[in-house]
Short mmCIF file of C-alpha atoms and ligand atoms in Angstrom, two decimals:
data_model
loop_
_atom_site.label_atom_id
_atom_site.label_comp_id
_atom_site.label_asym_id
_atom_site.label_seq_id
_atom_site.Cartn_x
_atom_site.Cartn_y
_atom_site.Cartn_z
CA MET H 1 -0.02 0.02 0.01
CA PRO H 2 1.64 3.24 -1.08
CA HIS H 3 2.11 5.71 1.74
CA CYS H 4 3.02 9.33 1.20
CA ASN H 5 4.73 11.20 4.24
CA GLU H 6 3.67 14.67 5.06
CA LYS H 7 6.64 16.51 3.43
CA THR H 8 6.19 14.66 0.15
CA LYS H 9 2.47 15.11 0.24
CA ALA H 10 2.94 18.92 0.74
CA CYS H 11 5.15 18.87 -2.45
CA PHE H 12 2.86 16.94 -4.70
CA ALA H 13 -0.71 17.49 -3.43
CA GLY H 14 -2.98 19.62 -5.67
CA LYS H 15 -0.48 19.44 -8.60
CA SER H 16 -1.11 18.51 -12.26
CA ILE H 17 1.31 15.82 -13.33
CA LEU H 18 2.20 14.17 -16.50
CA LEU H 19 3.84 10.74 -16.09
CA THR H 20 5.21 8.69 -18.84
CA GLY H 21 5.75 4.97 -18.70
CA ALA H 22 2.85 4.65 -16.33
CA SER H 23 1.56 1.35 -17.60
CA GLY H 24 3.91 -0.89 -15.52
CA GLY H 25 7.11 -1.23 -13.57
CA LEU H 26 8.30 1.91 -11.72
CA GLY H 27 5.87 4.19 -13.54
CA SER H 28 2.73 2.28 -12.11
CA SER H 29 4.31 2.51 -8.58
CA LEU H 30 4.98 6.20 -9.07
CA ALA H 31 1.40 6.76 -10.24
CA LYS H 32 -0.01 5.16 -7.16
CA HIS H 33 2.37 7.06 -4.80
CA LEU H 34 1.38 10.29 -6.59
CA ALA H 35 -2.38 9.44 -6.08
CA SER H 36 -1.70 8.71 -2.38
CA CYS H 37 -0.28 12.15 -2.26
CA GLN H 38 -3.57 13.58 -3.35
CA VAL H 39 -2.47 15.25 -6.54
CA ASP H 40 -5.00 17.17 -8.40
CA THR H 41 -4.62 15.84 -11.88
CA LEU H 42 -2.73 12.75 -13.00
CA ILE H 43 -2.12 12.10 -16.73
CA LEU H 44 -0.89 8.48 -17.17
CA SER H 45 0.81 7.66 -20.45
CA GLY H 46 2.05 4.65 -22.22
CA ARG H 47 1.34 2.43 -25.15
CA LYS H 48 -0.73 -0.31 -23.47
CA LYS H 49 -4.25 1.08 -22.90
CA GLU H 50 -5.58 -1.82 -20.84
CA ALA H 51 -2.57 -1.81 -18.46
CA LEU H 52 -3.03 2.04 -18.06
CA ASP H 53 -6.89 1.49 -17.33
CA LYS H 54 -5.84 -0.88 -14.55
CA VAL H 55 -3.23 1.55 -13.01
CA ALA H 56 -5.89 4.42 -13.25
CA LYS H 57 -8.42 2.36 -11.38
CA GLU H 58 -5.92 1.48 -8.61
CA CYS H 59 -5.05 5.22 -8.38
CA GLN H 60 -8.57 6.35 -8.20
CA SER H 61 -9.30 3.88 -5.29
CA LEU H 62 -6.37 5.66 -3.52
CA SER H 63 -7.63 9.04 -4.15
CA ALA H 64 -11.26 9.74 -5.08
CA THR H 65 -10.56 13.48 -5.54
CA THR H 66 -7.70 13.12 -8.21
CA SER H 67 -8.82 13.60 -11.64
CA ILE H 68 -7.11 10.84 -13.73
CA HIS H 69 -6.61 10.76 -17.46
CA ILE H 70 -5.00 8.35 -19.85
CA ILE H 71 -3.42 9.48 -23.00
CA THR H 72 -1.76 6.73 -25.07
CA CYS H 73 1.53 7.58 -26.73
CA ASP H 74 4.35 5.91 -28.50
CA LEU H 75 7.55 7.67 -27.36
CA ALA H 76 9.30 6.27 -30.34
CA ASP H 77 7.00 8.36 -32.59
CA LYS H 78 7.64 12.17 -32.70
CA GLU H 79 4.20 13.03 -33.74
CA SER H 80 2.63 10.93 -30.93
CA VAL H 81 4.83 12.68 -28.41
CA ARG H 82 3.86 16.17 -29.90
CA LYS H 83 0.27 15.18 -29.39
CA LEU H 84 0.84 14.05 -25.95
CA GLY H 85 2.24 17.38 -24.80
CA GLU H 86 -0.59 19.25 -26.63
CA GLU H 87 -3.36 17.25 -25.10
CA ALA H 88 -1.79 17.39 -21.63
CA LEU H 89 -1.79 21.18 -21.92
CA ALA H 90 -5.30 21.14 -23.16
CA LEU H 91 -6.51 19.00 -20.32
CA CYS H 92 -4.74 20.93 -17.48
CA GLY H 93 -4.05 24.37 -18.77
CA THR H 94 -0.79 24.21 -16.94
CA VAL H 95 1.08 21.00 -16.23
CA ASP H 96 3.00 21.61 -13.01
CA MET H 97 5.16 18.63 -13.19
CA LEU H 98 6.54 16.39 -16.02
CA ILE H 99 7.86 13.00 -15.10
CA ASN H 100 9.93 11.39 -17.81
CA ASN H 101 9.81 7.83 -16.66
CA GLY H 102 9.03 5.85 -19.88
CA GLY H 103 12.11 4.10 -21.18
CA VAL H 104 13.65 1.07 -22.86
CA SER H 105 16.89 -0.75 -22.30
CA SER H 106 19.34 -2.40 -24.59
CA ARG H 107 21.07 -5.80 -24.67
CA SER H 108 23.82 -6.14 -27.34
CA ASP H 109 27.35 -5.82 -28.04
CA PHE H 110 28.44 -2.76 -30.11
CA LEU H 111 29.45 -5.01 -33.12
CA ASP H 112 26.00 -6.56 -33.12
CA THR H 113 24.03 -3.45 -32.70
CA GLN H 114 22.19 -1.68 -35.76
CA LEU H 115 22.23 2.13 -35.71
CA GLU H 116 18.50 2.14 -35.74
CA VAL H 117 18.55 0.49 -32.31
CA ASP H 118 20.72 3.40 -31.09
CA GLU H 119 18.36 5.86 -32.61
CA ARG H 120 15.28 4.22 -31.21
CA VAL H 121 16.63 4.01 -27.65
CA MET H 122 17.80 7.61 -27.95
CA GLN H 123 14.33 8.81 -29.23
CA ILE H 124 12.38 6.84 -26.45
CA ASN H 125 14.78 7.62 -23.55
CA PHE H 126 16.00 11.07 -24.46
CA PHE H 127 14.36 12.96 -27.26
CA SER H 128 10.83 12.21 -26.28
CA GLY H 129 11.43 13.63 -22.77
CA ALA H 130 13.24 16.68 -24.34
CA ALA H 131 10.19 17.32 -26.60
CA LEU H 132 7.74 16.98 -23.73
CA ALA H 133 9.93 19.40 -21.58
CA LYS H 134 9.96 21.93 -24.49
CA ALA H 135 6.04 21.70 -24.71
CA LEU H 136 5.42 22.05 -20.98
CA VAL H 137 8.42 24.00 -19.34
CA PRO H 138 7.61 27.37 -21.04
CA ASN H 139 4.27 27.49 -19.11
CA MET H 140 5.95 26.49 -15.81
CA VAL H 141 8.46 29.37 -16.43
CA GLU H 142 5.52 31.73 -16.96
CA ASN H 143 3.90 30.58 -13.65
CA ARG H 144 7.43 30.78 -11.96
CA SER H 145 6.76 27.18 -10.69
CA GLY H 146 7.20 23.69 -11.84
CA LYS H 147 9.37 20.51 -11.83
CA VAL H 148 10.81 18.31 -14.42
CA ILE H 149 11.59 14.84 -12.94
CA TRP H 150 13.53 12.62 -15.18
CA ILE H 151 14.22 8.89 -14.37
CA SER H 152 17.74 8.27 -15.53
CA SER H 153 19.85 5.26 -14.34
CA VAL H 154 23.08 4.41 -12.75
CA GLN H 155 23.95 3.57 -16.32
CA GLY H 156 23.66 7.27 -17.20
CA LEU H 157 26.75 7.66 -14.81
CA LEU H 158 28.62 4.56 -15.94
CA GLY H 159 28.81 3.09 -19.39
CA ILE H 160 28.81 -0.76 -19.06
CA PRO H 161 29.64 -3.09 -21.92
CA SER H 162 26.69 -4.39 -24.05
CA ARG H 163 24.65 -1.41 -23.16
CA THR H 164 26.05 1.27 -25.48
CA SER H 165 22.50 2.45 -26.75
CA TYR H 166 21.15 2.63 -23.23
CA ALA H 167 24.11 4.21 -21.65
CA ALA H 168 24.21 6.83 -24.38
CA SER H 169 20.55 7.79 -23.85
CA LYS H 170 20.81 8.00 -20.13
CA PHE H 171 24.16 10.01 -20.28
CA ALA H 172 22.24 12.41 -22.67
CA VAL H 173 19.62 12.91 -19.83
CA GLN H 174 22.29 13.72 -17.38
CA GLY H 175 24.04 16.35 -19.43
CA TYR H 176 20.87 17.86 -20.67
CA CYS H 177 19.39 18.16 -17.23
CA GLU H 178 22.70 19.58 -15.78
CA GLY H 179 22.58 22.48 -18.33
CA LEU H 180 18.86 22.87 -18.11
CA ARG H 181 19.08 23.11 -14.32
CA ALA H 182 21.57 25.90 -14.49
CA GLU H 183 19.32 27.93 -16.96
CA MET H 184 16.30 27.40 -14.66
CA ALA H 185 17.96 28.20 -11.45
CA SER H 186 16.11 31.62 -11.09
CA SER H 187 12.84 30.68 -12.92
CA GLY H 188 11.08 28.78 -10.11
CA VAL H 189 11.37 25.62 -12.09
CA THR H 190 13.45 22.85 -10.62
CA ILE H 191 15.11 19.89 -12.51
CA HIS H 192 15.58 16.49 -10.87
CA VAL H 193 17.36 13.53 -12.09
CA ALA H 194 16.92 10.15 -10.39
CA SER H 195 19.53 7.49 -11.20
CA PRO H 196 18.37 4.10 -9.82
CA GLY H 197 20.26 0.90 -9.75
CA TYR H 198 18.52 -2.29 -10.73
CA ILE H 199 14.78 -2.34 -10.12
CA ARG H 200 12.46 -5.48 -10.11
CA THR H 201 10.48 -4.65 -13.34
CA GLY H 202 10.01 -5.65 -16.85
CA LEU H 203 12.96 -3.62 -18.26
CA SER H 204 15.12 -6.54 -19.23
CA LEU H 205 12.22 -8.33 -20.86
CA ALA H 206 11.42 -5.42 -23.26
CA ALA H 207 15.15 -4.46 -23.68
CA LEU H 208 16.00 -4.22 -27.44
CA THR H 209 18.66 -6.53 -28.82
CA GLY H 210 20.93 -5.58 -31.67
CA ASP H 211 18.43 -6.06 -34.49
CA GLY H 212 15.66 -4.47 -32.50
CA LYS H 213 13.89 -7.60 -31.26
CA PRO H 214 13.05 -7.69 -27.47
CA HIS H 215 15.58 -9.53 -25.22
CA GLY H 216 12.61 -11.45 -23.80
CA GLN H 217 14.52 -12.60 -20.74
CA MET H 218 14.32 -11.55 -17.07
CA ASP H 219 17.97 -11.01 -16.09
CA ASP H 220 19.13 -12.09 -12.75
CA THR H 221 20.22 -8.46 -12.08
CA THR H 222 16.74 -7.16 -12.82
CA ALA H 223 14.95 -10.02 -11.01
CA SER H 224 17.02 -9.32 -7.83
CA GLY H 225 16.70 -5.57 -8.05
CA ALA H 226 14.99 -3.19 -5.66
CA ASP H 227 11.21 -3.17 -5.07
CA PRO H 228 9.66 -0.56 -7.48
CA ASN H 229 7.42 0.75 -4.73
CA GLU H 230 10.42 1.57 -2.52
CA VAL H 231 12.12 3.11 -5.36
CA ALA H 232 9.05 5.30 -6.29
CA ALA H 233 8.73 6.35 -2.57
CA THR H 234 12.37 7.28 -2.35
CA THR H 235 12.25 9.12 -5.68
CA LEU H 236 9.31 11.21 -4.63
CA ASP H 237 10.64 11.84 -1.04
CA SER H 238 14.10 12.88 -2.55
CA VAL H 239 12.39 15.36 -4.99
CA ALA H 240 10.32 16.74 -2.01
CA LYS H 241 13.58 17.24 0.01
CA GLY H 242 14.88 19.39 -2.93
CA LYS H 243 17.45 16.81 -4.15
CA ALA H 244 18.32 17.59 -7.78
CA ASP H 245 20.51 14.81 -8.82
CA PHE H 246 20.47 11.56 -6.87
CA VAL H 247 21.47 7.90 -7.00
CA LEU H 248 19.09 5.44 -5.38
CA ALA H 249 18.88 1.64 -4.94
CA ALA H 250 22.32 1.11 -6.23
CA SER H 251 24.46 -1.74 -5.19
CA PHE H 252 27.52 -1.32 -3.17
CA SER H 253 29.60 -2.22 -6.27
CA SER H 254 27.80 0.25 -8.47
CA GLN H 255 28.45 3.01 -5.93
CA VAL H 256 32.15 2.11 -5.92
CA ALA H 257 32.23 1.99 -9.65
CA ILE H 258 30.84 5.63 -9.90
CA TRP H 259 33.41 6.86 -7.52
CA LEU H 260 36.19 4.89 -9.53
CA ARG H 261 35.12 6.58 -12.69
CA LEU H 262 35.96 10.00 -11.10
CA LEU H 263 38.98 9.05 -9.16
CA PHE H 264 40.70 6.17 -11.01
CA PRO H 265 39.10 5.79 -14.43
CA SER H 266 41.80 3.50 -15.74
CA LEU H 267 41.11 0.95 -12.98
CA LEU H 268 37.30 1.18 -13.77
CA GLN H 269 38.14 0.63 -17.44
CA LYS H 270 39.97 -2.63 -16.49
CA LEU H 271 37.17 -3.87 -14.40
CA LEU H 272 34.69 -3.17 -17.34
CA VAL H 273 36.99 -5.09 -19.83
CA LYS H 274 36.98 -7.94 -17.39
CA ARG H 275 33.27 -7.87 -17.11
CA PHE H 276 32.95 -7.89 -20.90
CA ASP H 277 35.47 -10.75 -21.39
CA LYS H 278 33.57 -12.87 -18.66
CA ALA H 279 30.20 -12.27 -20.31
CA LYS H 280 31.66 -13.21 -23.76
CA ALA H 281 33.21 -16.48 -22.45
CA VAL H 282 29.81 -17.37 -20.88
CA LYS H 283 28.03 -16.68 -24.11
CA GLU H 284 30.49 -18.68 -26.15
CA LYS H 285 30.15 -21.57 -23.82
CA ASN H 286 26.36 -21.50 -24.08
CA ASP H 287 26.34 -21.21 -27.88
N1 LIG I 1 14.35 -1.68 -14.11
C1 LIG I 1 15.54 -1.25 -13.79
O1 LIG I 1 16.49 -1.95 -13.45
C2 LIG I 1 15.94 0.27 -14.01
C3 LIG I 1 16.98 0.82 -13.56
C4 LIG I 1 17.31 2.17 -13.67
C5 LIG I 1 16.46 3.01 -14.40
N2 LIG I 1 15.36 2.48 -14.82
C6 LIG I 1 14.44 3.37 -15.66
O2 LIG I 1 13.16 3.30 -15.11
C7 LIG I 1 12.19 3.74 -16.12
C8 LIG I 1 11.03 2.77 -15.96
O3 LIG I 1 11.38 1.46 -16.43
P1 LIG I 1 10.86 0.14 -15.64
O4 LIG I 1 12.04 -0.36 -15.02
O5 LIG I 1 9.68 0.36 -14.96
O6 LIG I 1 10.69 -0.82 -16.95
P2 LIG I 1 9.29 -1.43 -17.60
O7 LIG I 1 8.66 -2.19 -16.58
O8 LIG I 1 9.74 -2.03 -18.80
O9 LIG I 1 8.39 -0.13 -17.89
C9 LIG I 1 8.82 0.62 -18.86
C10 LIG I 1 7.69 1.65 -19.12
O10 LIG I 1 8.16 2.54 -20.18
C11 LIG I 1 7.04 2.49 -21.31
N3 LIG I 1 7.57 2.47 -22.62
C12 LIG I 1 8.51 1.70 -23.10
N4 LIG I 1 8.66 1.96 -24.53
C13 LIG I 1 7.72 2.91 -24.68
C14 LIG I 1 7.38 3.59 -25.93
N5 LIG I 1 7.85 3.25 -27.05
N6 LIG I 1 6.36 4.49 -25.87
C15 LIG I 1 5.74 4.78 -24.67
N7 LIG I 1 6.07 4.13 -23.50
C16 LIG I 1 7.03 3.23 -23.60
C17 LIG I 1 6.28 1.29 -21.06
O11 LIG I 1 4.91 1.41 -21.34
P3 LIG I 1 4.25 0.64 -22.58
O12 LIG I 1 4.77 -0.71 -22.78
O13 LIG I 1 2.76 0.70 -22.20
O14 LIG I 1 4.36 1.57 -23.70
C18 LIG I 1 6.37 1.03 -19.54
O15 LIG I 1 5.26 1.72 -18.87
C19 LIG I 1 12.94 3.67 -17.33
O16 LIG I 1 13.33 4.98 -17.82
C20 LIG I 1 14.20 2.87 -17.08
O17 LIG I 1 15.31 3.29 -17.86
C21 LIG I 1 15.04 1.12 -14.75
#
């Protein structure tokens, strides 16, 4: 049962919020936590209408006063993203908060990855969020109030092998938001980037392989990842506390690796090569 503490409730209650990737995984947990914070309007977006309907019903049972809307959107399709921004504005007048959560991972070595996969992952994980920010932030600036909350990843801080497309898209989010945050510093609009470690969701199942087909496997790292409800609660609590750029649910080894990248990059590189060689040997043995 989602529970919203007083500080978090004060931050989100009464707001109009657009949430992408709301049909499952971390997004559905975020939706339920937002509902339990008594937000005014919650726009849930994703491609799967039935799954969105189910999440909307659960949210409504948590907050009868929240106005809940569903707008289906394919984040891979620029026109669909444009319409999402337009319809969200038409519904709310002003969208107080944009949560860019919808995303897809990748699972393939560079030599096996078609450029179209890089482009698709970049469009879904980065360009769609940038387009939504461009549609909604000007209004927030006019109102001198608003938030963009972008779900990045530890892999936006650490490029691991066999995830070139995914790492590129999440590094793009980090850089974009760092620049945007500085530009928005005196505008009343705050920019937040959450970088979680592994979360127990369907991310690895839907991850794209080198030819664009879904990976279709629940990876051990994902299966043993953090509870999405806990990650959703920590994300919203951190935003309410004013944290701008934060890592959460990261394993000890991921945290060490992030520091190694800053302090001893050549040591990290050696560890990443070792990881790649080990995965290659396992793959060759299984083939
Ligand atoms: N799981 C992890 O280990 C982990 C770790 C760090 C960061 N993250 C990030 O957390 C966010 C949520 O992922 P998750 O773990 O909850 O994975 P998930 O269970 O696979 O959920 C992904 C969500 O994104 C939506 N989505 C994917 N492709 C889309 C598209 N083309 N158009 C519209 N929506 C699309 C999906 O909705 P539809 O299928 O309905 O379109 C779904 O709601 C992502 O940004 C991911 O990168 C996850």
